Coordinates of C-alpha atoms in Angstrom, one line a residue:
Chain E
X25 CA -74.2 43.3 -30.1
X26 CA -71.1 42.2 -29.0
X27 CA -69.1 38.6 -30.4
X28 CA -70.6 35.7 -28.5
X29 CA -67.8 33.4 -27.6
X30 CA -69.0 29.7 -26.3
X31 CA -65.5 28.6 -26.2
X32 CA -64.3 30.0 -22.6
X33 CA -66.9 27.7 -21.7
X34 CA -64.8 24.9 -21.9
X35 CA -61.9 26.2 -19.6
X36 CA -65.2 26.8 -17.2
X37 CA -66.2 23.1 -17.8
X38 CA -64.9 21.6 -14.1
X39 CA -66.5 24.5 -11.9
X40 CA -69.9 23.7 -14.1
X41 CA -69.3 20.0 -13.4
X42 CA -68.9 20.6 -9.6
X43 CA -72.0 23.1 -9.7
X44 CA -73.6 20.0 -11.1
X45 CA -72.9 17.8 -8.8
X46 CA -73.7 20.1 -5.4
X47 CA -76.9 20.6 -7.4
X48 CA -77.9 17.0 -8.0
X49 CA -76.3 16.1 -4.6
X50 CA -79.0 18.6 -3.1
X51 CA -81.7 17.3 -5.2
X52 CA -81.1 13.5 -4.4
X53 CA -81.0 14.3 -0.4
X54 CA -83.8 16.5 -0.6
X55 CA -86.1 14.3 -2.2
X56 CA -85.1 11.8 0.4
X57 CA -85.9 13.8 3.1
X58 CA -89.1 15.1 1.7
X59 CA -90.3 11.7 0.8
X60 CA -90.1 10.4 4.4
X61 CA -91.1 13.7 6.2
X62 CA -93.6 13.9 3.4
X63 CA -95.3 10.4 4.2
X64 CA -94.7 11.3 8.3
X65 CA -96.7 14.6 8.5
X66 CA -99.5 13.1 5.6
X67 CA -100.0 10.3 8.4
X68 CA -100.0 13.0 11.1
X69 CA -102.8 14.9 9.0
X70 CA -104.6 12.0 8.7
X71 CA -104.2 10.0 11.7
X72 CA -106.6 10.6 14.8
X73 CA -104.5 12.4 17.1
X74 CA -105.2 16.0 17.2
X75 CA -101.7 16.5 19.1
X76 CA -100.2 15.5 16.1
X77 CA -102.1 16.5 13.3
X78 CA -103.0 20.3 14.4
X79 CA -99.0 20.7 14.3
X80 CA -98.4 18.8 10.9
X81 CA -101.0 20.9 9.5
X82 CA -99.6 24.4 10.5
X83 CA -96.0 23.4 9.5
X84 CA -97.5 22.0 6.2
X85 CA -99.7 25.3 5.5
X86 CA -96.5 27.8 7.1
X87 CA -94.1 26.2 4.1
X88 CA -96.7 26.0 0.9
X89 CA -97.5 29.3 2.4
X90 CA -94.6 31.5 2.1
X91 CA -91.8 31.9 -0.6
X92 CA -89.1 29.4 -0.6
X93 CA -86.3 32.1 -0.8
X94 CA -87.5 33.5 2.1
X95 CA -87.2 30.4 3.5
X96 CA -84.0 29.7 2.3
X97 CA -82.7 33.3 3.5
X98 CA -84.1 32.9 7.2
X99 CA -83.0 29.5 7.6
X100 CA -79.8 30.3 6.6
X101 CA -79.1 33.3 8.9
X102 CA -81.9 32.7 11.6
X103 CA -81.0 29.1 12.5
X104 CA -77.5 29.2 12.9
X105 CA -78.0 31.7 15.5
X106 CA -81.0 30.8 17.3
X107 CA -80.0 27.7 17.9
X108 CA -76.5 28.0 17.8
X109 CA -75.8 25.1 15.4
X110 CA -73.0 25.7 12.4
X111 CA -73.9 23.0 9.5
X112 CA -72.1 23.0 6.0
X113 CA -73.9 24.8 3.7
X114 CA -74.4 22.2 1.4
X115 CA -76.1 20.8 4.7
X116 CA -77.7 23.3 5.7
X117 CA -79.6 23.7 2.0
X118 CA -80.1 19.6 2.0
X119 CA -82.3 20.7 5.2
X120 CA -84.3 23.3 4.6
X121 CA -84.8 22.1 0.9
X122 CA -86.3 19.3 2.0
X123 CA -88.3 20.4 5.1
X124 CA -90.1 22.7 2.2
X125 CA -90.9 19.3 -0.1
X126 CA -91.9 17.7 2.7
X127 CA -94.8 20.1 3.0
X128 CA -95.5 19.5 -0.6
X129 CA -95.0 16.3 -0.6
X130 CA -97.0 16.0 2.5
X131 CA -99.9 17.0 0.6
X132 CA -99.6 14.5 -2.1
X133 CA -100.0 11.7 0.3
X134 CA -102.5 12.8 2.2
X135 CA -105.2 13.6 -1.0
X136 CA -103.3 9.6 -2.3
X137 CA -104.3 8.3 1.2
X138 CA -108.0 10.1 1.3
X139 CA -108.3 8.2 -2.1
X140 CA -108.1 4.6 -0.5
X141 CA -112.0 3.4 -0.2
X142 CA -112.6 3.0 3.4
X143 CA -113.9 0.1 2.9
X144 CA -110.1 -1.3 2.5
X145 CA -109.7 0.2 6.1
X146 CA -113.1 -2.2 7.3
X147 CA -110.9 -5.2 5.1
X148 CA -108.0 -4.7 7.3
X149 CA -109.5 -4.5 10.2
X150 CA -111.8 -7.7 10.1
X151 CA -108.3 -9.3 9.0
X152 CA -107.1 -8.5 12.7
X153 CA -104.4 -6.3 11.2
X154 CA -103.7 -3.7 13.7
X155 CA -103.1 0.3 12.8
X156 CA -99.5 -0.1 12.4
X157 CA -100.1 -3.1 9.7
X158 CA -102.9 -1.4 8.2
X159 CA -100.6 1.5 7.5
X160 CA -97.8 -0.3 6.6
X161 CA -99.2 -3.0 4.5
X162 CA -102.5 -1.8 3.2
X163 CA -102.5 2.4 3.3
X164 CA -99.1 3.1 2.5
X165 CA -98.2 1.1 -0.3
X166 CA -101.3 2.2 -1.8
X167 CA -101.2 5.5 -1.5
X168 CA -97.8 6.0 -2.8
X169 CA -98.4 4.5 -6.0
X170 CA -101.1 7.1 -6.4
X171 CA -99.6 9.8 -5.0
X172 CA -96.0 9.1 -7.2
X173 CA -97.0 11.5 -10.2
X174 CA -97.4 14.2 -7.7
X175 CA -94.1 13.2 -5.8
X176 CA -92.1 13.2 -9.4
X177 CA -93.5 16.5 -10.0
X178 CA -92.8 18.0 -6.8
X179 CA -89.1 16.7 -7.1
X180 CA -88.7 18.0 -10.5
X181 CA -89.5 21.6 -8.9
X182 CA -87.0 21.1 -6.5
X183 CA -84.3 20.0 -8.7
X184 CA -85.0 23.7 -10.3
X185 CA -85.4 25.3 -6.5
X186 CA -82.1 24.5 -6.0
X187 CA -80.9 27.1 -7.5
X188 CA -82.0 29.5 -4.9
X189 CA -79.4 28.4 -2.6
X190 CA -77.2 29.9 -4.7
X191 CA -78.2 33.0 -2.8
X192 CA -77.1 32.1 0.4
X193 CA -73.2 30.6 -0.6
X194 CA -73.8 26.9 -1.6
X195 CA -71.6 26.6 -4.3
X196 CA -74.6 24.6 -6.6
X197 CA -74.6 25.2 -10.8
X198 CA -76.6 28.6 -10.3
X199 CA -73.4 29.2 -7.7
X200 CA -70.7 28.5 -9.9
X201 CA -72.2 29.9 -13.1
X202 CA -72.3 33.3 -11.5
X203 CA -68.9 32.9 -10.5
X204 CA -67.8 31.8 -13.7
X205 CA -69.8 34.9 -15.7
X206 CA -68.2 37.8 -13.9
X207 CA -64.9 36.2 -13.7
X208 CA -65.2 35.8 -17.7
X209 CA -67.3 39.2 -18.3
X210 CA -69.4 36.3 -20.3
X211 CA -73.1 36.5 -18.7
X212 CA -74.9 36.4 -22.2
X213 CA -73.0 33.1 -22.8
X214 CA -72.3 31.7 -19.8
X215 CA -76.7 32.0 -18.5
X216 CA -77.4 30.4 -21.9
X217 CA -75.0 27.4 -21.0
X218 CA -76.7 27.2 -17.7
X219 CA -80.2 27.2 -19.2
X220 CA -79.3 24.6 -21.1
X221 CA -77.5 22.5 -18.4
X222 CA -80.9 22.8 -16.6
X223 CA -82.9 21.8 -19.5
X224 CA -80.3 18.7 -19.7
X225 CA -81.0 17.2 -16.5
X226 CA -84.7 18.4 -16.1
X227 CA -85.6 16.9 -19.5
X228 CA -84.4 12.9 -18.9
X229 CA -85.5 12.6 -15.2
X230 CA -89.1 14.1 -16.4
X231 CA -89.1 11.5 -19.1
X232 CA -88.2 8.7 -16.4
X233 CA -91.0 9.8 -14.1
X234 CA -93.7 9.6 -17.0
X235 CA -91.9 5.8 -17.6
X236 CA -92.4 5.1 -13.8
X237 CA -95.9 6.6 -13.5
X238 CA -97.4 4.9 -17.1
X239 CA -95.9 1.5 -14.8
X240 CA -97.7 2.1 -11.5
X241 CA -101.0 2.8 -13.2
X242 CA -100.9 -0.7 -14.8
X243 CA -100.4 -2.0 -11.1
X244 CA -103.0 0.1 -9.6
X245 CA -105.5 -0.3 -12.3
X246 CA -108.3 -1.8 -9.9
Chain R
X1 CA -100.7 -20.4 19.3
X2 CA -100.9 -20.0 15.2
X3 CA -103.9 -19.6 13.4
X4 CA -103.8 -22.8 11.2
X5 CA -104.7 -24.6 14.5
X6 CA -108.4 -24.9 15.4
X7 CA -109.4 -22.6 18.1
X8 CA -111.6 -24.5 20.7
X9 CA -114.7 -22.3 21.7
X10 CA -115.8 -22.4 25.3
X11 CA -117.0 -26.3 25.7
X12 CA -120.6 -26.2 26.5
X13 CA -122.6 -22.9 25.9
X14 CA -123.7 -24.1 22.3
X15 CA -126.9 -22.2 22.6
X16 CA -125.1 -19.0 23.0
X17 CA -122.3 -18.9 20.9
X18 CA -123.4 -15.1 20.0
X19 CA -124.9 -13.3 22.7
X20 CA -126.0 -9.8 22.1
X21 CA -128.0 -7.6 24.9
X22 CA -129.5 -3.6 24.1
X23 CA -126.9 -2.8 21.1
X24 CA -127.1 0.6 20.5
X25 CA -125.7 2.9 17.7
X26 CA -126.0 5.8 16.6
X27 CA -124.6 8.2 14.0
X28 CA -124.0 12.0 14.1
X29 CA -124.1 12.6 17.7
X30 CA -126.8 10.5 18.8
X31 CA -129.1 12.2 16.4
X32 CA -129.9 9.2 14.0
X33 CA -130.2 5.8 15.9
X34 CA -129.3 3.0 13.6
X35 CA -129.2 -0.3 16.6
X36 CA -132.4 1.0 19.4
X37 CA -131.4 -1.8 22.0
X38 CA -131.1 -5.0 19.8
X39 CA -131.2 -7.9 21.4
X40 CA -130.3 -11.7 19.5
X41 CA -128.5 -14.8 19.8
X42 CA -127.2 -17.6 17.7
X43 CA -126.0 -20.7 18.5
X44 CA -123.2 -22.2 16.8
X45 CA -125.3 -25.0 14.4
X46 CA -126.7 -21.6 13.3
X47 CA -127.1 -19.9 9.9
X48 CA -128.3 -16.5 10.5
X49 CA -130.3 -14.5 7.7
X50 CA -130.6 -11.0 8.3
X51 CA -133.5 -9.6 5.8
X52 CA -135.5 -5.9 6.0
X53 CA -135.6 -2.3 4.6
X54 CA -132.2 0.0 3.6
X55 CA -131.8 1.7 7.3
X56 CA -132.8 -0.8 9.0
X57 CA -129.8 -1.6 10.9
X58 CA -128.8 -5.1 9.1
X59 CA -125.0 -4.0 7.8
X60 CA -124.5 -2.1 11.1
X61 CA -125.8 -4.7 12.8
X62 CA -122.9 -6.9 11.1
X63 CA -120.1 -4.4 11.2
X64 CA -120.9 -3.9 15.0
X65 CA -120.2 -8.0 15.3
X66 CA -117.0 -7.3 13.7
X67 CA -116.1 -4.6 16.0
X68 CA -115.9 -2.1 13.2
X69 CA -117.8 0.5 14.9
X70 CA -118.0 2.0 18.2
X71 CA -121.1 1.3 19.9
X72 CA -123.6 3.6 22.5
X73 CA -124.6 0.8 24.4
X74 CA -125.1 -3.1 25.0
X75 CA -122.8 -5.6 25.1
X76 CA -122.0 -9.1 22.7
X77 CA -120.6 -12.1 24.3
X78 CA -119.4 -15.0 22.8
X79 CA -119.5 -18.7 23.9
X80 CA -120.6 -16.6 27.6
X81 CA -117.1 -14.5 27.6
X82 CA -117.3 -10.6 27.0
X83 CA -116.4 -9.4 23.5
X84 CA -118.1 -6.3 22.8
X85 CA -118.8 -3.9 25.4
X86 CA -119.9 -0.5 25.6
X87 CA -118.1 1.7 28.9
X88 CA -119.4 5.4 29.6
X89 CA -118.8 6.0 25.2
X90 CA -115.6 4.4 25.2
X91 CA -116.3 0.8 23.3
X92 CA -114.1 -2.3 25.0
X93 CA -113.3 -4.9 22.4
X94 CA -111.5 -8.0 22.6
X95 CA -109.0 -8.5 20.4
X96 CA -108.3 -11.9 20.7
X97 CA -112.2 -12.8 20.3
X98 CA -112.3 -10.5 17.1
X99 CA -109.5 -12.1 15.6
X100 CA -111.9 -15.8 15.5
X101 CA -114.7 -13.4 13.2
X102 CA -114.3 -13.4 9.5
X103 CA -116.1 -10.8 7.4
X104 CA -116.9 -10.4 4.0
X105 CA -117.8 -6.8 2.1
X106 CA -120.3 -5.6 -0.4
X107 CA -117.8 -3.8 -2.3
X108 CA -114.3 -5.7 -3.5
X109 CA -111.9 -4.7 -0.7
X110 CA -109.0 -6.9 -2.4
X111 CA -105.9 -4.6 -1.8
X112 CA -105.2 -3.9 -5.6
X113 CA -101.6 -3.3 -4.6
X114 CA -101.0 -7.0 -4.1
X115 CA -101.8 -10.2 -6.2
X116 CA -104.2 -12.8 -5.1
X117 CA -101.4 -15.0 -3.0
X118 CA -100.4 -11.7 -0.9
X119 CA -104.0 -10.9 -0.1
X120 CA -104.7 -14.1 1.1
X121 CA -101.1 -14.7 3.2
X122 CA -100.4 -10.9 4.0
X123 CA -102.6 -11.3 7.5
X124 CA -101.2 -15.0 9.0
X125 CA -97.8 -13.9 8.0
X126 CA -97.9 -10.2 9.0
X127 CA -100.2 -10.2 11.1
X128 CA -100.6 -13.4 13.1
X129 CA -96.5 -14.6 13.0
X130 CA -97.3 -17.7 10.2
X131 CA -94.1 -18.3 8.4
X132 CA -94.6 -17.4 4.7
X133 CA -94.8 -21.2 3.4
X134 CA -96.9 -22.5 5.7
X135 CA -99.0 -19.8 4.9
X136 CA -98.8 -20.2 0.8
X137 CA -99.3 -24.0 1.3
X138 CA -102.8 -22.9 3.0
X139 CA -104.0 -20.3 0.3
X140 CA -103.0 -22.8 -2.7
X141 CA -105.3 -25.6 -1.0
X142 CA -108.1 -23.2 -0.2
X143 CA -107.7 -21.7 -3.6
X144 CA -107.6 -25.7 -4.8
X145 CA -110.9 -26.4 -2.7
X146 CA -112.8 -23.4 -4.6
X147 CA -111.6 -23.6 -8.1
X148 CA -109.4 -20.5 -8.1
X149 CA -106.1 -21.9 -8.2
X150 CA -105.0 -20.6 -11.7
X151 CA -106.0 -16.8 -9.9
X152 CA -102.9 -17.4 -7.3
X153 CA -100.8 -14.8 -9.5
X154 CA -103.2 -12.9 -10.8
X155 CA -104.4 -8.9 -9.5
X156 CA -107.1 -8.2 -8.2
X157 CA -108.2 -5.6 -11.4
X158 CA -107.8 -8.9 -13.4
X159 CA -110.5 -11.0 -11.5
X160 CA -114.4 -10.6 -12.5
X161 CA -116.6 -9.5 -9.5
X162 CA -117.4 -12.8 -8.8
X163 CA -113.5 -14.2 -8.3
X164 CA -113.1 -11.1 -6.3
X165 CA -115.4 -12.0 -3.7
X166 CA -114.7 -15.5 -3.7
X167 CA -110.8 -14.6 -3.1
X168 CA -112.1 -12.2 -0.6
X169 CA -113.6 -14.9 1.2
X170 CA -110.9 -17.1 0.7
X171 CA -109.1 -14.5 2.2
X172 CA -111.3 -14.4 5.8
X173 CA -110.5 -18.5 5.5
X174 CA -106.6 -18.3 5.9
X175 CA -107.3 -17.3 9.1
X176 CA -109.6 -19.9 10.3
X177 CA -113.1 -17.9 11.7
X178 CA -115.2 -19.4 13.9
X179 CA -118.3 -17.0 13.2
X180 CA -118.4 -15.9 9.3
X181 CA -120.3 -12.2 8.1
X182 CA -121.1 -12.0 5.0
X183 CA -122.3 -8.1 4.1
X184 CA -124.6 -8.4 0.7
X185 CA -121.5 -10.0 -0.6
X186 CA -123.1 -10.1 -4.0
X187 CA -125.3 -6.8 -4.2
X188 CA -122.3 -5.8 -6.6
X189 CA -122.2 -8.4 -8.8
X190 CA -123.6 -9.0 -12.1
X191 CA -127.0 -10.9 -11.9
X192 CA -124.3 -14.2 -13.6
X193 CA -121.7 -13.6 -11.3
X194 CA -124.1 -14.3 -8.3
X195 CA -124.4 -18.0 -8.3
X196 CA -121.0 -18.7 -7.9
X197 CA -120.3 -16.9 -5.2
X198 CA -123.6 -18.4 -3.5
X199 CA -122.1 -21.8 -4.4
X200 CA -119.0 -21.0 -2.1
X201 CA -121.1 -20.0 0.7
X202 CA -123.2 -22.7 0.6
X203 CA -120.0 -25.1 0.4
X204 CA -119.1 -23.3 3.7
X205 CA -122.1 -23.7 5.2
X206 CA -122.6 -27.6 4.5
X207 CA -119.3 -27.8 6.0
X208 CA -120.8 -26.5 9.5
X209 CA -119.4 -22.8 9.3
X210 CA -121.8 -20.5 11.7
X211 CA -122.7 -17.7 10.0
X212 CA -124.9 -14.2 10.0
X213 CA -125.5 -13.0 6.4
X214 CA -127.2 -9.8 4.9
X215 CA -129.0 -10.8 2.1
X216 CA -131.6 -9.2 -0.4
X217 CA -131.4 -12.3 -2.5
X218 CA -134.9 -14.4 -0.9
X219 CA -133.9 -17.5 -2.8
X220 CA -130.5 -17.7 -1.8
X221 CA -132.0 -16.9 2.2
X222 CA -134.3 -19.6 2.3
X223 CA -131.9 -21.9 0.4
X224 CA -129.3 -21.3 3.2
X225 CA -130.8 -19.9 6.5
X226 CA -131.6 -21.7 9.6
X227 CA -133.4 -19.1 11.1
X228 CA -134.6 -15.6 9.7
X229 CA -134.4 -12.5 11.4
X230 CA -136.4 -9.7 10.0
X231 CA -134.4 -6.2 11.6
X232 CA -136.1 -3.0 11.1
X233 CA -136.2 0.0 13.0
X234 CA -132.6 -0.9 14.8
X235 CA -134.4 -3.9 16.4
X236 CA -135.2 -7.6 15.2
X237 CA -138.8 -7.3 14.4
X238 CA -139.1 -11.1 13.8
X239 CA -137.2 -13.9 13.8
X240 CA -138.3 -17.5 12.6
X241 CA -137.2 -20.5 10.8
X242 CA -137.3 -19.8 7.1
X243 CA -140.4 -21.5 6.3
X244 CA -142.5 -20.2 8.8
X245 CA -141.1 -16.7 8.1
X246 CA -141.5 -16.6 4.2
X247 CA -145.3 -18.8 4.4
X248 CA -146.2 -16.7 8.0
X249 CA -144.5 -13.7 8.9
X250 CA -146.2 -12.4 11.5
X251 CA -145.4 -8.8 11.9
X252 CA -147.2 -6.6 9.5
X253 CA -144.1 -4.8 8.4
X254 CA -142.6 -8.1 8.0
X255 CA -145.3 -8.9 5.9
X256 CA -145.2 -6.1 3.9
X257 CA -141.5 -6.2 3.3
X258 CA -142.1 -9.8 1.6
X259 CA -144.4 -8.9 -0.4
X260 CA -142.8 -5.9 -1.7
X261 CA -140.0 -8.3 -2.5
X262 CA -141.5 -11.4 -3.7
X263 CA -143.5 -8.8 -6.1
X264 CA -140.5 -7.1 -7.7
X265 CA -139.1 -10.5 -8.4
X266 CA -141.7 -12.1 -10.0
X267 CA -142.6 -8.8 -11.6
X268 CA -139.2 -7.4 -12.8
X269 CA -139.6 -3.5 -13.7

């Protein structure tokens, strides 16, 4: 076994930092995305308009359906082409990254929305408040408070899905650890470091989300 | 035009304030009829008590009043101007008209996401263009006139049944109904909950409130009703003043139906 030597790692230290921040800078966007496209297609699913809820439904079933890589990959080189549109890549992963939570996130609403008694629905309306209100003041509200352990979940994942844009040239943490391990001839060390980094972030948002879930439970506790 | 200001009904046309002609409903596909061409009015100086077997008809009955569901056919005026109309499967309703109809549920449908204030302000101030203090000045005297007015902070998971239905019919007040529906309001309730949500009702009602409520509580029906009607089979098999339904009815299912009741009560299993 050869001499394991950490201490390169801190002439690596900046490109690591960067990697960090492209990944968290993906993470953040993505999440925003896939909380809004999330709540958009749940209230497509469960709205009455077939015109929009037979579309929501395939896109929802054709992204939980197939790998995310693949995903990634096509997007990546399909996109661009097809439709003849050249984003960053840092852009261009914010995108598709999120388009895939939406679908997951999608899901968490609608099982948080199918959870509201209907009679709440009856409440609303004999209050004269009309669909838009209802959704906006009565369903939504609710159903994100019991759909946010879900939503944390799902967001953790894609903190860690991240990575696989590594694959297609955004220069995230997986990115620059890669760079920085054949550069150095230091993979042994240098994918240890990264595991760790990983672990780092994933470990204090995780215990955040339980903080913020044990919270909305009080508030939901009917 | 806000809420807080009374609404004048039509001025004459006291004797039919409610009008309804051949309601129909149905559920899956016309296969179960619930409503088999009801006919009934009310006027307004009326109390309405709507007694008779599960699947009868009485809560649909109600929740068509409220426009909640979509009816086959017949048609419910009030004070003589179309509300509720049934047109070739599509059901018309008018908005405006539903907005004057309170309603109150058998299960607690306080939005748990909001305390006690929100509920009660969230549909004149969202809803109906109130500004927000105008709106909370309202709900703390209402909450003043019932009792409730240490709740104004408080969640719903932190009332007992009783305060929640009470706040939920506080709730219907902010927007000032002219026609109240009250849905076995305390079927859910613990047998020493009940009376105090009777209490409210019956403070509503000496106050000249019109109202149509669903009712297995016979004490509470003849304590409040001005009339009686018996529904059963989707129609209104009888309808009298309270003591001439509970000393005579006069249809034999009617008859059977009290005694069924006034036997379980006096006979508790």
């Amino acid at each position: 076994m050869q001499n394991l030597d950490y201490f390169f790692i801190i002439q690596a230290w900046p490109l690591f930092l960067k990697g960090l921040w492209v990944t968290l800078y993906l993470t953040f966007w993505a999440n925003v995305a896939g909380l809004i496209g999330g709540a958009l297609l749940a209230l497509c699913t469960t709205g009455p308009y077939r015109l929009l809820s037979a579309p929501a439904k395939l896109y929802i079933e054709f992204f939980r359906c197939t790998p995310a890589l693949v995903q990634i990959v096509w997007f990546f080189f399909c996109v661009p082409i097809l439709f003849d549109v050249f984003w960053s890549p840092i852009f261009m992963g914010v995108v598709i990254l999120g388009m895939n939570l939406s679908a997951f996130n999608a899901e968490a609403f609608r099982a948080a929305i199918q959870t509201i008694p209907r009679a709440h629905v009856d409440a609303a309306v004999a209050l004269g408040l009309t669909p838009f209100e209802r959704t906006a003041y009565v369903i939504m509200p609710q159903a994100l408070r019991y759909a946010i352990p879900v939503l944390i979940t799902n967001g953790i994942g894609l903190f860690q899905q991240t990575s696989l844009v590594a694959l297609v040239g955004v220069d995230e943490l997986m990115y620059n650890g890669r760079l920085i391990s054949t550069s150095t001839y230091r993979p042994i060390e240098t994918y240890t470091f990264l595991v760790l980094f990983y672990l780092a972030v994933s470990i204090p948002i995780g215990r955040l989300a339980a903080f913020i879930e044990a919270r909305s439970d009080r508030a939901l506790k009917a | 035009m806000t809420v807080l200001q009374p609404f004048v009904w039509g001025r004459s046309m006291a004797d039919h304030f409610l009008k309804i002609r051949g309601l129909e409903k149905s559920y899956a596909m016309g296969v179960i009829k619930v409503l088999n061409g009801l006919d009934l009015t009310m006027t307004s100086k009326d109390r309405l008590v709507v007694i008779g077997p599960s699947g009868g008809g009485k809560s649909t009955l109600l929740r068509c009043i409220m426009g909640l569901e979509n009816i086959a056919a017949g048609a419910i005026d009030i004070n003589g101007e179309p509300y509720i109309g049934a047109d070739n499967g599509a059901t018309r309703i008018d908005r405006r008209i539903q907005k004057q109809i309170g309603m109150v549920f058998q299960s607690y449908t306080l939005f748990p996401h909001l305390n006690v204030l929100k509920n009660l302000t969230l549909a004149p101030v969202r809803s109906r263009g109130v500004p927000r203090s105008v709106a909370e000045d309202r709900a703390r005297e209402i909450m003043r006139r019932f009792g409730l007015d240490q709740k104004l902070t408080a969640y719903p998971s932190e009332l007992s049944g009783g305060q929640k239905q009470r706040v939920a019919i506080a709730r219907a007040l902010m927007l000032d109904p002219k026609l109240m529906l009250f849905d076995e309001v305390t079927s859910a309730l613990d047998p020493e909950l009940v009376s105090e949500v009777i209490a409210m009702i019956i403070e509503l009602a000496d106050g000249g409130m019109p109202m149509m409520i669903v009712t297995h509580d016979m004490w509470f029906a003849r304590r409040i009703a001005t009339r009686v009607v018996f529904c059963a089979g989707g129609t209104i098999a009888e309808d009298a003043p309270p003591e001439e339904f509970f000393a005579r009815p006069t249809s034999q299912r009617a008859r059977d139906f009290i005694n069924n009741v006034l036997h379980a009560n006096a006979e508790p299993a």
